[in-house]
Short mmCIF file of C-alpha atoms in Angstrom, two decimals:
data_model
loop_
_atom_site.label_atom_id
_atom_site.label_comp_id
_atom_site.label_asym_id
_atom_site.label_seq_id
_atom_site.Cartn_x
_atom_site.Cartn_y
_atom_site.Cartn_z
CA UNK A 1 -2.08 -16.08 5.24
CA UNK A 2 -1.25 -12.82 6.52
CA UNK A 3 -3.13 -9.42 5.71
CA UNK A 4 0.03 -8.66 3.92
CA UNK A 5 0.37 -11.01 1.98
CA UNK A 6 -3.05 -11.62 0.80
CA UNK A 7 -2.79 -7.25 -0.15
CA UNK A 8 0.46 -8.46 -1.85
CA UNK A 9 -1.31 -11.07 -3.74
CA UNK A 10 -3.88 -8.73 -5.22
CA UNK A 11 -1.46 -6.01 -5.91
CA UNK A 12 0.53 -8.73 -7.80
CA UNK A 13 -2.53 -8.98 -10.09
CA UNK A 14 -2.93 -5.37 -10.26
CA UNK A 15 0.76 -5.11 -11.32
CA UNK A 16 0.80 -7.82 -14.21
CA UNK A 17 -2.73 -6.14 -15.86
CA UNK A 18 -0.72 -3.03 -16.11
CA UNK A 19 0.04 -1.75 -19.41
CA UNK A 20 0.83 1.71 -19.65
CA UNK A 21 3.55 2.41 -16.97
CA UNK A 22 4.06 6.22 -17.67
CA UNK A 23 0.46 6.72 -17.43
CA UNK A 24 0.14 9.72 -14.78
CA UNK A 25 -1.45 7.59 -11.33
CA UNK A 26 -3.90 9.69 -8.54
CA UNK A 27 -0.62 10.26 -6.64
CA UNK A 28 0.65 13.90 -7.73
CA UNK A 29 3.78 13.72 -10.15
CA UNK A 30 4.14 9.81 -9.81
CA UNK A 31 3.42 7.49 -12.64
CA UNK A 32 2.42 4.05 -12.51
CA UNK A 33 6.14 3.07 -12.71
CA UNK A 34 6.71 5.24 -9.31
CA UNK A 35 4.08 3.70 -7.81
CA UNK A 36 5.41 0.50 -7.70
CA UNK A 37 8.95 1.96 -6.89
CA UNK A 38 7.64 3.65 -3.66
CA UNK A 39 6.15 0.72 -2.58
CA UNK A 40 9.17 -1.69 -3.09
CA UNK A 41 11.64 1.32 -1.52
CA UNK A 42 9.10 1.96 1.61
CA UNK A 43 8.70 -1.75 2.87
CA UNK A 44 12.29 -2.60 2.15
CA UNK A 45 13.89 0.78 3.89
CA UNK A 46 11.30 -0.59 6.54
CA UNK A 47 12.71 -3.64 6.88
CA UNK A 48 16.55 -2.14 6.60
CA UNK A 49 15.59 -0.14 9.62
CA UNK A 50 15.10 -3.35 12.09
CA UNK A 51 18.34 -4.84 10.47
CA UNK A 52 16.41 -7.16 8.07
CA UNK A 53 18.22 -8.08 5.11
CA UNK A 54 15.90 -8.20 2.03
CA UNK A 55 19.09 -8.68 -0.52
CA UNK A 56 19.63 -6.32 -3.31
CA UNK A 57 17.28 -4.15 -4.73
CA UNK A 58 15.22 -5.23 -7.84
CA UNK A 59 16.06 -3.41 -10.62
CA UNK A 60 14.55 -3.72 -14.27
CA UNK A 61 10.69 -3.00 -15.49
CA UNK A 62 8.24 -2.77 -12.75
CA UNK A 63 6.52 -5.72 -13.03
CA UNK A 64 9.83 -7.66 -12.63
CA UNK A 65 11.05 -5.37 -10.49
CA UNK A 66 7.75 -6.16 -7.92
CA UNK A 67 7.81 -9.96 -8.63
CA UNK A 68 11.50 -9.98 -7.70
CA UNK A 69 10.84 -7.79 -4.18
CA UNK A 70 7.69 -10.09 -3.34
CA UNK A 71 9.88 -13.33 -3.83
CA UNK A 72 12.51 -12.09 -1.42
CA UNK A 73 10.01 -10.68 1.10
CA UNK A 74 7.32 -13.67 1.14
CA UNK A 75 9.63 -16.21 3.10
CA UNK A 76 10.52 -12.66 5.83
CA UNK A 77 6.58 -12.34 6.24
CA UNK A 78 6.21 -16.24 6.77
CA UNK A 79 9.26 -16.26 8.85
CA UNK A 80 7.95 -15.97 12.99
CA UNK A 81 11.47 -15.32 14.02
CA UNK A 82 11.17 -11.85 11.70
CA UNK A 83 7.63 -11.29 11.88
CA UNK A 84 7.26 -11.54 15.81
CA UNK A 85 10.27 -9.27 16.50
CA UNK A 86 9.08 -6.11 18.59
CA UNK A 87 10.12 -2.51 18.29
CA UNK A 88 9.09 0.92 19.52
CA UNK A 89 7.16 2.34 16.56
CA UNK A 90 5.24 5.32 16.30
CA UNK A 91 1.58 4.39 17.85
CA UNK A 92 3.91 2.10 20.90
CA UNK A 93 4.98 -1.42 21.27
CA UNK A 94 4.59 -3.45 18.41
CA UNK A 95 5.90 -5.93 15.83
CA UNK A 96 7.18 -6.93 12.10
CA UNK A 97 4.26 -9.09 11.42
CA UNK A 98 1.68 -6.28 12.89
CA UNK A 99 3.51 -3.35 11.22
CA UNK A 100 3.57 -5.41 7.49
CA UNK A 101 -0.31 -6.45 8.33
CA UNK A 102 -1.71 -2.92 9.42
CA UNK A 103 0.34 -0.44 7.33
CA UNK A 104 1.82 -2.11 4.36
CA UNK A 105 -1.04 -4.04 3.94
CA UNK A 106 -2.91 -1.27 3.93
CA UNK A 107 -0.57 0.50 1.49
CA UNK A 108 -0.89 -2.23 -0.74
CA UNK A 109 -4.81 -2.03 -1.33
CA UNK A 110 -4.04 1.86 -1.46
CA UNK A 111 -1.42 2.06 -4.04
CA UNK A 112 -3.34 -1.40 -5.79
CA UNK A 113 -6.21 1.31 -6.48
CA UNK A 114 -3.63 3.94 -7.51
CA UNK A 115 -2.02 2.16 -10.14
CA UNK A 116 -5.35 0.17 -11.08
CA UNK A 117 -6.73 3.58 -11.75
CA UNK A 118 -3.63 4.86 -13.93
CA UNK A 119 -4.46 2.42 -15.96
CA UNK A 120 -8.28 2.91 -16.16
CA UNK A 121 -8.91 0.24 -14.23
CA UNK A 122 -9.37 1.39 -10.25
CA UNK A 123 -9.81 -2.03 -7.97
CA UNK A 124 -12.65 -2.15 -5.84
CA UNK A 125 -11.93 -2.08 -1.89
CA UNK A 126 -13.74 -5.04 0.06
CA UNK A 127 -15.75 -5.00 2.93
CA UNK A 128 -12.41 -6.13 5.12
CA UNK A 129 -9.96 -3.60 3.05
CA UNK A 130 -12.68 -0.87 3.94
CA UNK A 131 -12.77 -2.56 8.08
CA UNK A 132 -9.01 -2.53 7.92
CA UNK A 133 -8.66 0.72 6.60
CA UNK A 134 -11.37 2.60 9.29
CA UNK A 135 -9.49 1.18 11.70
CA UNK A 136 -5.93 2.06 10.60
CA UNK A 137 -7.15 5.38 10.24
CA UNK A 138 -8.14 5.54 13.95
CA UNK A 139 -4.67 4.47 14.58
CA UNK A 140 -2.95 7.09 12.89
CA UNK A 141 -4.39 9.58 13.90
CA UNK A 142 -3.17 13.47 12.60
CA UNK A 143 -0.17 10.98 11.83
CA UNK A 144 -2.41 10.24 8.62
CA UNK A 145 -1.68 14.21 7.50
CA UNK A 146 1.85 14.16 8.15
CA UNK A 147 4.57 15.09 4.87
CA UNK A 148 4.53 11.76 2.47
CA UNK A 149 1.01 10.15 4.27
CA UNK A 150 -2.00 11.26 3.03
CA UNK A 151 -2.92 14.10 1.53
CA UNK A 152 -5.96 16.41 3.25
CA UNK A 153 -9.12 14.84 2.81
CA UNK A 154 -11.05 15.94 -0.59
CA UNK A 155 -15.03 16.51 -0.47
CA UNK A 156 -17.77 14.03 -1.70
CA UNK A 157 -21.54 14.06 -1.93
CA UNK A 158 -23.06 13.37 1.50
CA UNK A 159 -24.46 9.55 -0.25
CA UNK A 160 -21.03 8.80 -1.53
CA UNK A 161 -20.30 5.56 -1.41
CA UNK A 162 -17.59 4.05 1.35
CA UNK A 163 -14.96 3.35 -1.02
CA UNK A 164 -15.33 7.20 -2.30
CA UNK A 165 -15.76 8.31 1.27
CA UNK A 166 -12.33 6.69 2.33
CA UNK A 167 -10.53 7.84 -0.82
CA UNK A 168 -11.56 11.14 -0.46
CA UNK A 169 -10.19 10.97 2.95
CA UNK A 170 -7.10 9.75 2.19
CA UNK A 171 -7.15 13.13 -0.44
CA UNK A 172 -8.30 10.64 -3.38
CA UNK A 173 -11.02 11.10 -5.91
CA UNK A 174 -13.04 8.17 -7.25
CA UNK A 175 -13.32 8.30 -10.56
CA UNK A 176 -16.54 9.45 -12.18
CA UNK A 177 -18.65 6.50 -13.83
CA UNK A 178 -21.18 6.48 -15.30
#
């Protein structure tokens, strides 16, 4: 299964233990609601952009909304004829299948804590999420500070713990337990 996919698959869960979808979310002025709207909107105006037809738009309550989108873009990100094609992207040469792996699949773990934390209920990264995410970083770059990324990194205690340290540089705060 692809990085993706298996980000999909736990954002799916994240999505269906949501209860409150007006709750205010760690992204500035978004709800949880417009969480899951960005993240349906940026991978399908994504795959528009390489002429790859994900059908209509879900519409109706998030959680149907996001169970509709994954349906039609599971077989695309299964599918080596769309997931091998190459374009000129940003960082160089690259692909579909690498482009829904290393950013949307990093997006989903990202906005899976988001709208986990609206909620009260932030998801804990893994050891490969955290791997992943170091190394996407690296890739990006100041492309991580540009408009509608990241916002600028946030301070934490120097024995933070990796998860905080990577939220606070993607301009996140863990929330405080106790």
């Amino acid at each position: 299964m692809s990085i993706y996919l298996d980000a999909a698959d736990r954002f799916s869960d994240v999505v269906a233990a949501t209860t409150d979808w007006s709750a205010e979310s760690p992204c500035e002025g978004w709800t949880a609601a417009d969480v899951v709207d960005h993240v349906i909107d940026t991978e399908r105006e994504f795959l528009a952009r390489h002429e790859i037809d994900a059908g209509p738009r879900p519409s109706g309550a998030p959680a149907q909304a996001w169970a509709e989108h994954l349906a039609a873009i599971r077989p695309l990100a299964t599918d080596d004829a769309v997931t091998s094609r190459e374009f000129d992207g940003v960082f160089g040469r690259t692909t579909i299948g690498a482009t829904l792996d290393a950013f949307y699949g990093f997006d989903l773990v990202v906005h899976g804590w988001d709208l986990g934390t609206s909620n009260g209920r932030p998801t804990t990264f893994t050891e490969a999420d955290m791997d992943a995410m170091e190394a996407a970083f690296e890739g990006f770059g100041d492309h991580a500070y540009d408009d509608g990324v990241f916002r600028s990194p946030v301070e934490v205690p120097q024995d933070a713990d990796r998860q905080t340290r990577l939220l606070a540089r993607m301009g996140r705060r863990a929330p405080v337990t106790a």
